[in-house]
Amino acid sequence: NAGVTQTPKFRILKIGQSMTLQCTQDMNHNYMYWYRQDPGMGLKLIYYSVGAGITDKGEVPNGYNVSRSTTEDFPLRLELAAPSQTSVYFCASSYSGQIRSYEQYFGPGTRLTVT
Amino acid sequence: RKEVEQDPGPFNVPEGATVAFNCTYSNSASQSFFWYRQDCRKEPKLLMSVYSSGNEDGRFTAQLNRASQYISLLIRDSKLSDSATYLCVVSGRGNSGGYQKVTFGTGTKLQVIP
């Protein structure tokens, strides 16, 4: 059981480039989330998904896109990277049910620098 | 008012001390409550869920006060390895539909000193 995995671990992008951050979970969780965390700051929700085919915006969605075609995968797409998107990106998943609902499990993060 | 508020700290305590963190939340309809721990440059990890009756896990005790809308975390006999940032998390119905909105506090930093 790998839990939540994220790739890549690190990436440096030039301004205007695009990339996709990958996230996969093997716990059959229906909820998945993308957060960003700037140095010394708290987590900010970018997008979330309540199940395959259903996504919605979080607190800071501008400059990002997501898709959820399967239960396991929730990629985050950055279009036209800007220095303000330099951050650590965490993917998380959780289960909604009677037991242990909404306990989030996080991936190890992707450290992104845009220069 | 922030949805979830925590004292940012840092709390500097000697080894063996007891330390308590409080967290307040604004949505009275919140349903689920958690404490997470985040080490420097690492992902947050679930420490414990907080139940209405309060719960204990070894040296850690979590309590919920729904009337006053706050959650607490007590750490007894602090260890050097307890040094981390502790995040309060609250979950409840979102405004636009039936989804479950999860809100993280900004965290309280704990430094346990030898």
PDB file of C-alpha atoms in Angstrom:
ATOM      1  CA  ASN A   1       0.000   0.000   0.000  1.00  0.00           C
ATOM      2  CA  ALA A   2       1.914   3.040  -1.263  1.00  0.00           C
ATOM      3  CA  GLY A   3      -0.682   5.578  -0.056  1.00  0.00           C
ATOM      4  CA  VAL A   4      -0.440   8.860  -1.969  1.00  0.00           C
ATOM      5  CA  THR A   5       2.406   9.255  -4.422  1.00  0.00           C
ATOM      6  CA  GLN A   6       3.451  12.400  -6.250  1.00  0.00           C
ATOM      7  CA  THR A   7       5.819  13.019  -9.121  1.00  0.00           C
ATOM      8  CA  PRO A   8       8.110  14.776  -9.692  1.00  0.00           C
ATOM      9  CA  LYS A   9       9.699  15.563  -6.304  1.00  0.00           C
ATOM     10  CA  PHE A  10      11.418  18.678  -7.616  1.00  0.00           C
ATOM     11  CA  ARG A  11      11.086  20.787 -10.742  1.00  0.00           C
ATOM     12  CA  ILE A  12      12.429  24.070 -12.044  1.00  0.00           C
ATOM     13  CA  LEU A  13      10.340  25.791 -14.708  1.00  0.00           C
ATOM     14  CA  LYS A  14      10.985  28.837 -16.797  1.00  0.00           C
ATOM     15  CA  ILE A  15       8.335  31.561 -16.882  1.00  0.00           C
ATOM     16  CA  GLY A  16       5.651  30.677 -19.427  1.00  0.00           C
ATOM     17  CA  GLN A  17       6.326  26.931 -19.448  1.00  0.00           C
ATOM     18  CA  SER A  18       3.650  24.404 -18.573  1.00  0.00           C
ATOM     19  CA  MET A  19       3.757  21.167 -16.642  1.00  0.00           C
ATOM     20  CA  THR A  20       1.600  18.528 -15.007  1.00  0.00           C
ATOM     21  CA  LEU A  21       2.057  17.402 -11.427  1.00  0.00           C
ATOM     22  CA  GLN A  22       1.012  13.791 -11.003  1.00  0.00           C
ATOM     23  CA  CYS A  23      -0.827  12.370  -7.994  1.00  0.00           C
ATOM     24  CA  THR A  24      -1.971   8.801  -7.454  1.00  0.00           C
ATOM     25  CA  GLN A  25      -3.571   7.096  -4.473  1.00  0.00           C
ATOM     26  CA  ASP A  26      -4.176   3.387  -3.936  1.00  0.00           C
ATOM     27  CA  MET A  27      -6.537   3.605  -0.957  1.00  0.00           C
ATOM     28  CA  ASN A  28      -9.748   3.811  -3.028  1.00  0.00           C
ATOM     29  CA  HIS A  29     -10.474   7.228  -1.536  1.00  0.00           C
ATOM     30  CA  ASN A  30     -13.212   9.217  -3.232  1.00  0.00           C
ATOM     31  CA  TYR A  31     -11.976  12.693  -2.198  1.00  0.00           C
ATOM     32  CA  MET A  32      -8.745  14.100  -3.541  1.00  0.00           C
ATOM     33  CA  TYR A  33      -7.184  17.550  -3.045  1.00  0.00           C
ATOM     34  CA  TRP A  34      -4.408  19.776  -4.255  1.00  0.00           C
ATOM     35  CA  TYR A  35      -2.793  22.282  -1.899  1.00  0.00           C
ATOM     36  CA  ARG A  36       0.046  24.693  -2.190  1.00  0.00           C
ATOM     37  CA  GLN A  37       2.203  25.822   0.693  1.00  0.00           C
ATOM     38  CA  ASP A  38       4.438  28.864   0.407  1.00  0.00           C
ATOM     39  CA  PRO A  39       7.471  29.141   2.725  1.00  0.00           C
ATOM     40  CA  GLY A  40       6.428  29.727   6.326  1.00  0.00           C
ATOM     41  CA  MET A  41       2.754  29.788   5.415  1.00  0.00           C
ATOM     42  CA  GLY A  42      -0.258  27.513   5.769  1.00  0.00           C
ATOM     43  CA  LEU A  43      -1.854  25.224   3.234  1.00  0.00           C
ATOM     44  CA  LYS A  44      -4.072  26.743   0.575  1.00  0.00           C
ATOM     45  CA  LEU A  45      -6.556  24.591  -1.327  1.00  0.00           C
ATOM     46  CA  ILE A  46      -6.229  24.854  -5.112  1.00  0.00           C
ATOM     47  CA  TYR A  47      -8.740  22.280  -6.361  1.00  0.00           C
ATOM     48  CA  TYR A  48     -10.507  19.266  -4.996  1.00  0.00           C
ATOM     49  CA  SER A  49     -12.504  16.327  -6.324  1.00  0.00           C
ATOM     50  CA  VAL A  50     -15.285  14.351  -4.677  1.00  0.00           C
ATOM     51  CA  GLY A  51     -15.079  11.494  -7.166  1.00  0.00           C
ATOM     52  CA  ALA A  52     -14.141  10.551 -10.708  1.00  0.00           C
ATOM     53  CA  GLY A  53     -15.429  13.156 -13.132  1.00  0.00           C
ATOM     54  CA  ILE A  54     -16.230  15.738 -10.431  1.00  0.00           C
ATOM     55  CA  THR A  55     -13.877  18.588  -9.595  1.00  0.00           C
ATOM     56  CA  ASP A  56     -14.289  22.031  -8.099  1.00  0.00           C
ATOM     57  CA  LYS A  57     -12.251  25.108  -7.292  1.00  0.00           C
ATOM     58  CA  GLY A  58     -10.693  25.752  -3.946  1.00  0.00           C
ATOM     59  CA  GLU A  59      -9.308  28.959  -2.512  1.00  0.00           C
ATOM     60  CA  VAL A  60      -6.573  29.697  -5.102  1.00  0.00           C
ATOM     61  CA  PRO A  61      -7.448  28.031  -8.460  1.00  0.00           C
ATOM     62  CA  ASN A  62      -6.176  30.702 -10.871  1.00  0.00           C
ATOM     63  CA  GLY A  63      -3.405  29.439 -13.138  1.00  0.00           C
ATOM     64  CA  TYR A  64      -4.207  25.770 -12.536  1.00  0.00           C
ATOM     65  CA  ASN A  65      -6.417  23.068 -13.990  1.00  0.00           C
ATOM     66  CA  VAL A  66      -7.317  19.578 -12.877  1.00  0.00           C
ATOM     67  CA  SER A  67      -9.037  16.475 -14.141  1.00  0.00           C
ATOM     68  CA  ARG A  68     -10.182  13.289 -12.460  1.00  0.00           C
ATOM     69  CA  SER A  69     -10.848  10.532 -14.953  1.00  0.00           C
ATOM     70  CA  THR A  70     -10.203   7.704 -12.479  1.00  0.00           C
ATOM     71  CA  THR A  71     -10.551   7.236  -8.729  1.00  0.00           C
ATOM     72  CA  GLU A  72      -6.794   6.818  -8.370  1.00  0.00           C
ATOM     73  CA  ASP A  73      -5.380   9.775 -10.326  1.00  0.00           C
ATOM     74  CA  PHE A  74      -5.734  13.527  -9.864  1.00  0.00           C
ATOM     75  CA  PRO A  75      -3.209  15.453 -11.977  1.00  0.00           C
ATOM     76  CA  LEU A  76      -2.684  19.204 -11.578  1.00  0.00           C
ATOM     77  CA  ARG A  77      -1.833  21.208 -14.664  1.00  0.00           C
ATOM     78  CA  LEU A  78       0.056  24.501 -14.552  1.00  0.00           C
ATOM     79  CA  GLU A  79      -0.344  26.610 -17.661  1.00  0.00           C
ATOM     80  CA  LEU A  80       1.995  29.530 -18.368  1.00  0.00           C
ATOM     81  CA  ALA A  81       4.028  29.234 -15.175  1.00  0.00           C
ATOM     82  CA  ALA A  82       4.667  32.434 -13.217  1.00  0.00           C
ATOM     83  CA  PRO A  83       7.128  33.158 -10.350  1.00  0.00           C
ATOM     84  CA  SER A  84       4.116  33.460  -8.004  1.00  0.00           C
ATOM     85  CA  GLN A  85       3.549  29.723  -8.499  1.00  0.00           C
ATOM     86  CA  THR A  86       6.866  28.889  -6.834  1.00  0.00           C
ATOM     87  CA  SER A  87       5.718  26.754  -3.938  1.00  0.00           C
ATOM     88  CA  VAL A  88       5.451  23.247  -2.516  1.00  0.00           C
ATOM     89  CA  TYR A  89       2.470  21.360  -3.874  1.00  0.00           C
ATOM     90  CA  PHE A  90       0.801  18.650  -1.838  1.00  0.00           C
ATOM     91  CA  CYS A  91      -1.769  16.178  -3.035  1.00  0.00           C
ATOM     92  CA  ALA A  92      -4.042  14.501  -0.488  1.00  0.00           C
ATOM     93  CA  SER A  93      -6.893  12.028  -0.415  1.00  0.00           C
ATOM     94  CA  SER A  94      -9.614  11.081   2.023  1.00  0.00           C
ATOM     95  CA  TYR A  95     -12.590   8.817   2.389  1.00  0.00           C
ATOM     96  CA  SER A  96     -16.150   9.938   3.059  1.00  0.00           C
ATOM     97  CA  GLY A  97     -18.057   7.323   4.981  1.00  0.00           C
ATOM     98  CA  GLN A  98     -19.062   6.260   8.440  1.00  0.00           C
ATOM     99  CA  ILE A  99     -15.620   5.461   9.764  1.00  0.00           C
ATOM    100  CA  ARG A 100     -12.512   7.634   9.633  1.00  0.00           C
ATOM    101  CA  SER A 101     -14.241  10.127   7.382  1.00  0.00           C
ATOM    102  CA  TYR A 102     -12.257  12.980   5.902  1.00  0.00           C
ATOM    103  CA  GLU A 103      -8.944  12.015   7.486  1.00  0.00           C
ATOM    104  CA  GLN A 104      -6.581  13.295   4.822  1.00  0.00           C
ATOM    105  CA  TYR A 105      -3.461  11.445   3.752  1.00  0.00           C
ATOM    106  CA  PHE A 106      -0.813  13.472   2.001  1.00  0.00           C
ATOM    107  CA  GLY A 107       1.764  12.756  -0.626  1.00  0.00           C
ATOM    108  CA  PRO A 108       5.393  13.832  -0.067  1.00  0.00           C
ATOM    109  CA  GLY A 109       5.002  16.993  -2.133  1.00  0.00           C
ATOM    110  CA  THR A 110       6.478  18.531  -5.276  1.00  0.00           C
ATOM    111  CA  ARG A 111       8.850  21.465  -4.836  1.00  0.00           C
ATOM    112  CA  LEU A 112       8.404  23.780  -7.794  1.00  0.00           C
ATOM    113  CA  THR A 113      10.521  26.803  -8.629  1.00  0.00           C
ATOM    114  CA  VAL A 114       9.578  29.140 -11.466  1.00  0.00           C
ATOM    115  CA  THR A 115      12.358  31.459 -12.649  1.00  0.00           C
TER     116      THR A 115
ATOM    117  CA  ARG B   1     -12.847  36.180  11.431  1.00  0.00           C
ATOM    118  CA  LYS B   2     -10.754  33.319  10.071  1.00  0.00           C
ATOM    119  CA  GLU B   3     -12.514  29.982   9.708  1.00  0.00           C
ATOM    120  CA  VAL B   4      -9.868  28.237  11.787  1.00  0.00           C
ATOM    121  CA  GLU B   5      -7.531  30.169  14.077  1.00  0.00           C
ATOM    122  CA  GLN B   6      -4.434  29.031  15.900  1.00  0.00           C
ATOM    123  CA  ASP B   7      -1.745  30.797  17.876  1.00  0.00           C
ATOM    124  CA  PRO B   8       1.271  30.638  15.518  1.00  0.00           C
ATOM    125  CA  GLY B   9       3.746  30.372  18.377  1.00  0.00           C
ATOM    126  CA  PRO B  10       6.517  29.410  18.511  1.00  0.00           C
ATOM    127  CA  PHE B  11       6.102  27.567  21.770  1.00  0.00           C
ATOM    128  CA  ASN B  12       9.540  26.852  23.220  1.00  0.00           C
ATOM    129  CA  VAL B  13       9.306  24.287  26.014  1.00  0.00           C
ATOM    130  CA  PRO B  14      11.852  22.158  27.895  1.00  0.00           C
ATOM    131  CA  GLU B  15      11.893  18.399  27.540  1.00  0.00           C
ATOM    132  CA  GLY B  16       9.391  16.777  29.870  1.00  0.00           C
ATOM    133  CA  ALA B  17       7.065  19.766  29.947  1.00  0.00           C
ATOM    134  CA  THR B  18       3.346  19.685  29.241  1.00  0.00           C
ATOM    135  CA  VAL B  19       2.171  21.963  26.469  1.00  0.00           C
ATOM    136  CA  ALA B  20      -1.335  22.787  25.249  1.00  0.00           C
ATOM    137  CA  PHE B  21      -2.507  24.182  21.939  1.00  0.00           C
ATOM    138  CA  ASN B  22      -5.903  25.690  21.287  1.00  0.00           C
ATOM    139  CA  CYS B  23      -7.743  26.205  18.055  1.00  0.00           C
ATOM    140  CA  THR B  24     -11.016  28.043  17.435  1.00  0.00           C
ATOM    141  CA  TYR B  25     -13.354  27.596  14.485  1.00  0.00           C
ATOM    142  CA  SER B  26     -16.128  29.807  13.165  1.00  0.00           C
ATOM    143  CA  ASN B  27     -18.559  27.363  11.510  1.00  0.00           C
ATOM    144  CA  SER B  28     -20.878  25.990  14.178  1.00  0.00           C
ATOM    145  CA  ALA B  29     -22.033  23.285  11.728  1.00  0.00           C
ATOM    146  CA  SER B  30     -18.544  21.764  11.550  1.00  0.00           C
ATOM    147  CA  GLN B  31     -18.652  18.023  11.971  1.00  0.00           C
ATOM    148  CA  SER B  32     -15.153  16.556  12.019  1.00  0.00           C
ATOM    149  CA  PHE B  33     -12.004  17.738  13.729  1.00  0.00           C
ATOM    150  CA  PHE B  34      -8.381  16.686  13.487  1.00  0.00           C
ATOM    151  CA  TRP B  35      -4.860  17.489  14.580  1.00  0.00           C
ATOM    152  CA  TYR B  36      -2.035  17.074  12.098  1.00  0.00           C
ATOM    153  CA  ARG B  37       1.682  17.323  12.580  1.00  0.00           C
ATOM    154  CA  GLN B  38       4.014  18.806   9.971  1.00  0.00           C
ATOM    155  CA  ASP B  39       7.769  18.524  10.182  1.00  0.00           C
ATOM    156  CA  CYS B  40       9.955  21.043   8.391  1.00  0.00           C
ATOM    157  CA  ARG B  41       9.834  20.559   4.608  1.00  0.00           C
ATOM    158  CA  LYS B  42       7.613  17.487   4.943  1.00  0.00           C
ATOM    159  CA  GLU B  43       3.988  16.683   4.284  1.00  0.00           C
ATOM    160  CA  PRO B  44       1.350  17.017   7.034  1.00  0.00           C
ATOM    161  CA  LYS B  45       0.596  13.755   8.805  1.00  0.00           C
ATOM    162  CA  LEU B  46      -2.547  12.906  10.730  1.00  0.00           C
ATOM    163  CA  LEU B  47      -1.861  12.916  14.462  1.00  0.00           C
ATOM    164  CA  MET B  48      -5.346  12.206  15.714  1.00  0.00           C
ATOM    165  CA  SER B  49      -9.010  12.744  15.052  1.00  0.00           C
ATOM    166  CA  VAL B  50     -10.901  14.626  17.768  1.00  0.00           C
ATOM    167  CA  TYR B  51     -14.078  13.083  19.069  1.00  0.00           C
ATOM    168  CA  SER B  52     -16.871  14.752  21.022  1.00  0.00           C
ATOM    169  CA  SER B  53     -16.042  12.811  24.157  1.00  0.00           C
ATOM    170  CA  GLY B  54     -12.345  13.647  23.907  1.00  0.00           C
ATOM    171  CA  ASN B  55      -9.684  11.107  23.138  1.00  0.00           C
ATOM    172  CA  GLU B  56      -6.203  10.130  24.186  1.00  0.00           C
ATOM    173  CA  ASP B  57      -3.344   8.474  22.367  1.00  0.00           C
ATOM    174  CA  GLY B  58      -0.342   7.915  24.611  1.00  0.00           C
ATOM    175  CA  ARG B  59       1.027  11.319  25.613  1.00  0.00           C
ATOM    176  CA  PHE B  60      -1.465  13.175  23.415  1.00  0.00           C
ATOM    177  CA  THR B  61      -4.957  14.212  24.479  1.00  0.00           C
ATOM    178  CA  ALA B  62      -7.437  15.985  22.219  1.00  0.00           C
ATOM    179  CA  GLN B  63     -10.621  17.670  23.360  1.00  0.00           C
ATOM    180  CA  LEU B  64     -13.531  19.311  21.605  1.00  0.00           C
ATOM    181  CA  ASN B  65     -15.782  21.998  23.017  1.00  0.00           C
ATOM    182  CA  ARG B  66     -18.650  22.501  20.571  1.00  0.00           C
ATOM    183  CA  ALA B  67     -20.384  25.158  22.653  1.00  0.00           C
ATOM    184  CA  SER B  68     -17.316  27.403  22.593  1.00  0.00           C
ATOM    185  CA  GLN B  69     -16.163  26.154  19.193  1.00  0.00           C
ATOM    186  CA  TYR B  70     -12.651  25.236  20.126  1.00  0.00           C
ATOM    187  CA  ILE B  71     -10.393  22.225  19.990  1.00  0.00           C
ATOM    188  CA  SER B  72      -7.368  21.576  22.140  1.00  0.00           C
ATOM    189  CA  LEU B  73      -4.318  19.345  22.000  1.00  0.00           C
ATOM    190  CA  LEU B  74      -2.341  18.506  25.111  1.00  0.00           C
ATOM    191  CA  ILE B  75       1.120  16.965  24.891  1.00  0.00           C
ATOM    192  CA  ARG B  76       2.512  15.531  28.117  1.00  0.00           C
ATOM    193  CA  ASP B  77       6.159  14.742  28.845  1.00  0.00           C
ATOM    194  CA  SER B  78       7.394  16.535  25.707  1.00  0.00           C
ATOM    195  CA  LYS B  79      10.147  14.863  23.714  1.00  0.00           C
ATOM    196  CA  LEU B  80      12.666  16.485  21.382  1.00  0.00           C
ATOM    197  CA  SER B  81      10.979  14.534  18.574  1.00  0.00           C
ATOM    198  CA  ASP B  82       7.718  16.386  19.231  1.00  0.00           C
ATOM    199  CA  SER B  83       9.247  19.533  17.702  1.00  0.00           C
ATOM    200  CA  ALA B  84       7.078  20.294  14.686  1.00  0.00           C
ATOM    201  CA  THR B  85       4.189  22.472  13.555  1.00  0.00           C
ATOM    202  CA  TYR B  86       0.757  21.300  14.728  1.00  0.00           C
ATOM    203  CA  LEU B  87      -2.157  21.978  12.408  1.00  0.00           C
ATOM    204  CA  CYS B  88      -5.769  22.165  13.495  1.00  0.00           C
ATOM    205  CA  VAL B  89      -8.226  20.943  10.845  1.00  0.00           C
ATOM    206  CA  VAL B  90     -11.986  21.357  10.729  1.00  0.00           C
ATOM    207  CA  SER B  91     -14.398  19.704   8.326  1.00  0.00           C
ATOM    208  CA  GLY B  92     -18.004  20.558   7.587  1.00  0.00           C
ATOM    209  CA  ARG B  93     -20.549  21.127   4.848  1.00  0.00           C
ATOM    210  CA  GLY B  94     -19.460  23.547   2.157  1.00  0.00           C
ATOM    211  CA  ASN B  95     -21.603  26.511   1.179  1.00  0.00           C
ATOM    212  CA  SER B  96     -22.340  25.396  -2.360  1.00  0.00           C
ATOM    213  CA  GLY B  97     -23.737  21.918  -2.185  1.00  0.00           C
ATOM    214  CA  GLY B  98     -23.171  18.718  -0.283  1.00  0.00           C
ATOM    215  CA  TYR B  99     -19.408  18.474  -0.471  1.00  0.00           C
ATOM    216  CA  GLN B 100     -17.335  18.291   2.686  1.00  0.00           C
ATOM    217  CA  LYS B 101     -15.152  21.368   3.097  1.00  0.00           C
ATOM    218  CA  VAL B 102     -11.903  20.847   4.966  1.00  0.00           C
ATOM    219  CA  THR B 103     -10.124  23.882   6.420  1.00  0.00           C
ATOM    220  CA  PHE B 104      -6.593  23.871   7.799  1.00  0.00           C
ATOM    221  CA  GLY B 105      -5.344  26.286  10.399  1.00  0.00           C
ATOM    222  CA  THR B 106      -1.976  27.907   9.749  1.00  0.00           C
ATOM    223  CA  GLY B 107      -0.358  25.868  12.494  1.00  0.00           C
ATOM    224  CA  THR B 108       1.361  26.299  15.850  1.00  0.00           C
ATOM    225  CA  LYS B 109       5.095  25.752  15.944  1.00  0.00           C
ATOM    226  CA  LEU B 110       6.510  23.750  18.849  1.00  0.00           C
ATOM    227  CA  GLN B 111      10.182  23.622  19.711  1.00  0.00           C
ATOM    228  CA  VAL B 112      11.176  21.255  22.515  1.00  0.00           C
ATOM    229  CA  ILE B 113      14.477  22.280  24.052  1.00  0.00           C
ATOM    230  CA  PRO B 114      16.951  19.867  25.703  1.00  0.00           C
TER     231      PRO B 114
END
